[in-house]
CSV table of C-alpha atoms in Angstrom, one decimal:
chain,number,residue,atom,x,y,z
N,1,UNK,CA,18.2,89.4,57.5
N,2,UNK,CA,15.7,92.2,57.1
N,3,UNK,CA,12.5,90.3,56.6
N,4,UNK,CA,10.9,87.4,58.4
N,5,UNK,CA,10.3,85.7,55.1
N,6,UNK,CA,14.0,85.2,54.7
N,7,UNK,CA,14.2,83.5,58.2
N,8,UNK,CA,11.4,81.2,57.0
N,9,UNK,CA,13.4,80.4,53.9
N,10,UNK,CA,16.5,79.6,56.0
N,11,UNK,CA,14.6,77.4,58.5
N,12,UNK,CA,12.7,75.5,55.7
N,13,UNK,CA,16.1,74.9,54.0
N,14,UNK,CA,17.2,73.1,57.3
N,15,UNK,CA,14.0,71.0,57.1
N,16,UNK,CA,14.8,70.0,53.5
N,17,UNK,CA,18.4,69.1,54.4
N,18,UNK,CA,17.0,67.0,57.3
N,19,UNK,CA,15.1,64.9,54.7
N,20,UNK,CA,11.6,66.0,55.5
N,21,UNK,CA,8.8,64.7,53.3
N,22,UNK,CA,6.3,67.2,54.7
N,23,UNK,CA,7.0,70.8,55.8
N,24,UNK,CA,4.3,73.0,57.3
N,25,UNK,CA,4.8,76.8,57.5
N,26,UNK,CA,2.1,78.6,59.5
N,27,UNK,CA,1.9,82.3,60.0
N,28,UNK,CA,-0.8,83.3,62.6
N,29,UNK,CA,-1.6,86.9,63.1
N,30,UNK,CA,-3.9,87.6,66.0
N,31,UNK,CA,-4.4,91.4,66.2
N,32,UNK,CA,-6.6,91.2,69.3
N,33,UNK,CA,-3.8,89.4,71.2
N,34,UNK,CA,-1.1,91.6,69.5
N,35,UNK,CA,0.8,88.4,68.4
N,36,UNK,CA,2.4,87.2,65.3
N,37,UNK,CA,3.4,83.5,65.4
N,38,UNK,CA,5.5,81.7,62.8
N,39,UNK,CA,5.6,77.9,63.0
N,40,UNK,CA,7.8,75.7,60.8
N,41,UNK,CA,7.2,72.0,61.5
N,42,UNK,CA,8.8,69.1,59.6
N,43,UNK,CA,8.9,65.3,59.7
N,44,UNK,CA,12.7,65.2,58.9
N,45,UNK,CA,15.3,63.2,60.8
N,46,UNK,CA,15.1,65.3,63.9
N,47,UNK,CA,17.8,65.9,66.5
N,48,UNK,CA,18.9,64.0,69.5
N,49,UNK,CA,18.9,65.8,72.9
N,50,UNK,CA,22.6,66.7,72.7
N,51,UNK,CA,22.3,68.3,69.3
N,52,UNK,CA,19.1,70.1,70.2
N,53,UNK,CA,20.8,71.6,73.3
N,54,UNK,CA,23.8,72.7,71.2
N,55,UNK,CA,21.6,74.3,68.6
N,56,UNK,CA,19.5,76.0,71.3
N,57,UNK,CA,22.6,77.3,73.1
N,58,UNK,CA,24.9,78.8,70.5
N,59,UNK,CA,25.7,79.4,66.8
N,60,UNK,CA,25.8,75.7,65.9
N,61,UNK,CA,25.8,73.8,62.6
N,62,UNK,CA,25.7,70.2,61.5
N,63,UNK,CA,27.6,71.2,58.3
N,64,UNK,CA,31.1,70.0,57.8
N,65,UNK,CA,32.0,73.1,55.7
N,66,UNK,CA,31.6,75.4,58.7
N,67,UNK,CA,31.1,75.1,62.4
N,68,UNK,CA,28.9,78.1,63.0
N,69,UNK,CA,25.2,78.2,62.0
N,70,UNK,CA,23.4,81.4,62.4
N,71,UNK,CA,19.8,80.7,61.2
N,72,UNK,CA,18.2,79.7,64.4
N,73,UNK,CA,20.2,82.2,66.5
N,74,UNK,CA,19.3,85.1,64.2
N,75,UNK,CA,15.6,84.1,64.1
N,76,UNK,CA,15.6,83.9,67.9
N,77,UNK,CA,17.2,87.3,68.2
N,78,UNK,CA,14.6,88.8,65.8
N,79,UNK,CA,11.8,87.4,68.0
N,80,UNK,CA,13.3,88.5,71.3
N,81,UNK,CA,13.9,92.0,69.8
N,82,UNK,CA,10.2,92.4,69.5
N,83,UNK,CA,9.2,91.0,72.9
N,84,UNK,CA,8.8,87.5,71.6
N,85,UNK,CA,10.6,84.2,71.8
N,86,UNK,CA,11.7,81.2,69.7
N,87,UNK,CA,11.0,77.6,70.9
N,88,UNK,CA,12.8,74.8,69.0
N,89,UNK,CA,11.8,71.3,69.8
N,90,UNK,CA,12.9,68.1,68.0
N,91,UNK,CA,12.9,64.4,68.4
N,92,UNK,CA,15.2,62.0,66.6
N,93,UNK,CA,13.4,60.1,63.9
N,94,UNK,CA,10.2,62.2,64.2
N,95,UNK,CA,11.0,65.8,63.2
N,96,UNK,CA,11.6,69.4,64.3
N,97,UNK,CA,9.3,72.3,65.3
N,98,UNK,CA,10.4,75.9,65.2
N,99,UNK,CA,7.9,78.4,66.7
N,100,UNK,CA,8.8,82.1,66.9
N,101,UNK,CA,6.4,84.6,68.4
N,102,UNK,CA,6.6,88.4,68.0
N,103,UNK,CA,4.6,91.3,69.5
N,104,UNK,CA,2.7,92.2,66.4
N,105,UNK,CA,2.8,96.0,66.9
N,106,UNK,CA,6.4,96.2,68.0
N,107,UNK,CA,8.4,98.9,66.2
N,108,UNK,CA,11.3,96.4,66.3
N,109,UNK,CA,9.4,93.6,64.6
N,110,UNK,CA,10.8,92.9,61.1
N,111,UNK,CA,8.2,93.1,58.3
N,112,UNK,CA,7.0,89.7,57.0
N,113,UNK,CA,8.4,90.6,53.6
N,114,UNK,CA,7.7,88.8,50.3
N,115,UNK,CA,5.8,85.7,51.6
N,116,UNK,CA,4.3,84.9,48.2
N,117,UNK,CA,7.8,85.0,46.6
N,118,UNK,CA,9.3,82.9,49.4
N,119,UNK,CA,6.6,80.3,49.1
N,120,UNK,CA,7.1,80.3,45.3
N,121,UNK,CA,10.9,79.7,45.8
N,122,UNK,CA,10.2,76.9,48.3
N,123,UNK,CA,7.6,75.3,45.9
N,124,UNK,CA,10.3,75.2,43.2
N,125,UNK,CA,12.3,72.9,45.5
N,126,UNK,CA,9.3,70.7,46.4
N,127,UNK,CA,10.2,67.7,44.3
N,128,UNK,CA,10.8,65.3,47.2
N,129,UNK,CA,8.6,67.0,49.8
N,130,UNK,CA,5.2,68.6,50.3
N,131,UNK,CA,5.0,72.2,51.5
N,132,UNK,CA,1.9,73.3,53.3
N,133,UNK,CA,1.5,77.1,53.9
N,134,UNK,CA,-1.2,78.3,56.2
N,135,UNK,CA,-1.8,81.9,57.0
N,136,UNK,CA,-4.3,82.9,59.7
N,137,UNK,CA,-5.4,86.5,59.9
N,138,UNK,CA,-7.6,87.1,62.9
N,139,UNK,CA,-10.5,84.6,62.3
N,140,UNK,CA,-9.8,83.9,58.6
N,141,UNK,CA,-7.3,81.6,56.9
N,142,UNK,CA,-5.7,80.8,53.6
N,143,UNK,CA,-4.0,77.4,52.9
N,144,UNK,CA,-1.7,76.4,50.1
N,145,UNK,CA,-0.3,73.0,49.4
N,146,UNK,CA,2.2,71.8,46.8
N,147,UNK,CA,0.6,68.4,47.1
N,148,UNK,CA,-2.6,69.8,45.6
N,149,UNK,CA,-0.6,71.6,42.9
N,150,UNK,CA,1.3,68.4,42.0
N,151,UNK,CA,-2.0,66.5,41.7
N,152,UNK,CA,-3.3,69.0,39.2
N,153,UNK,CA,-0.1,69.1,37.3
N,154,UNK,CA,0.2,65.3,37.1
N,155,UNK,CA,3.5,64.7,35.3
N,156,UNK,CA,4.3,68.4,34.6
N,157,UNK,CA,7.2,69.8,36.7
N,158,UNK,CA,6.3,72.1,39.6
N,159,UNK,CA,9.4,74.2,39.0
N,160,UNK,CA,8.4,75.3,35.4
N,161,UNK,CA,8.4,79.1,35.2
N,162,UNK,CA,4.7,79.2,34.3
N,163,UNK,CA,3.7,77.1,37.3
N,164,UNK,CA,5.9,79.1,39.7
N,165,UNK,CA,4.5,82.4,38.4
N,166,UNK,CA,1.0,81.0,38.9
N,167,UNK,CA,1.9,79.9,42.5
N,168,UNK,CA,3.3,83.3,43.4
N,169,UNK,CA,0.3,85.2,41.9
N,170,UNK,CA,-2.2,82.7,43.5
N,171,UNK,CA,-0.7,83.2,47.0
N,172,UNK,CA,-0.5,87.0,46.6
N,173,UNK,CA,-4.1,87.3,45.4
N,174,UNK,CA,-5.4,85.1,48.3
N,175,UNK,CA,-3.4,87.0,50.9
N,176,UNK,CA,-4.8,90.3,49.6
N,177,UNK,CA,-8.3,88.8,49.9
N,178,UNK,CA,-7.5,87.4,53.3
N,179,UNK,CA,-6.4,90.7,54.7
N,180,UNK,CA,-9.3,92.5,53.2
N,181,UNK,CA,-7.5,95.7,52.7
N,182,UNK,CA,-6.5,95.8,56.4
N,183,UNK,CA,-2.8,95.5,55.7
N,184,UNK,CA,-0.5,97.7,53.7
N,185,UNK,CA,2.3,95.1,53.8
N,186,UNK,CA,1.6,92.6,51.1
N,187,UNK,CA,4.5,91.8,48.8
């Protein structure tokens, strides 16, 4: 994967598969600490200690169609390549937390990529779960929630093309405002 947004997409898909009803994606950029942190937290079925140890140790998958899963391992490798780390914690019946940190100015850090497009794609799947996206840039933040969108829409589908286009544009505009022209990388 060439962008961190694709890793986010992959990990959130794991949360959806785990039956999460709420998934939070937080991207925190602290320039003064030279850190980028991506947290994905869900309230899905979680993993027991044995499964967690296996996932943390190798290319593991709970799928029956293949025995090797690469999402967590590739995300971990991306973090470690830029002087960071990935910490995966989980509790059976409670949920899972995936937190990856990166040295923000590392030449080896992948770009964030199309975050507004990624959140739009995830919103299209948000029929049975709520997605909360929080982006912190230095001391400012932007928060988006599919729960809020669903309340406004009432009975209209969240995955209609018009709604998805609105979501993508809304997130893009708010990220542009959040960064205040201090970032070139806004997809």
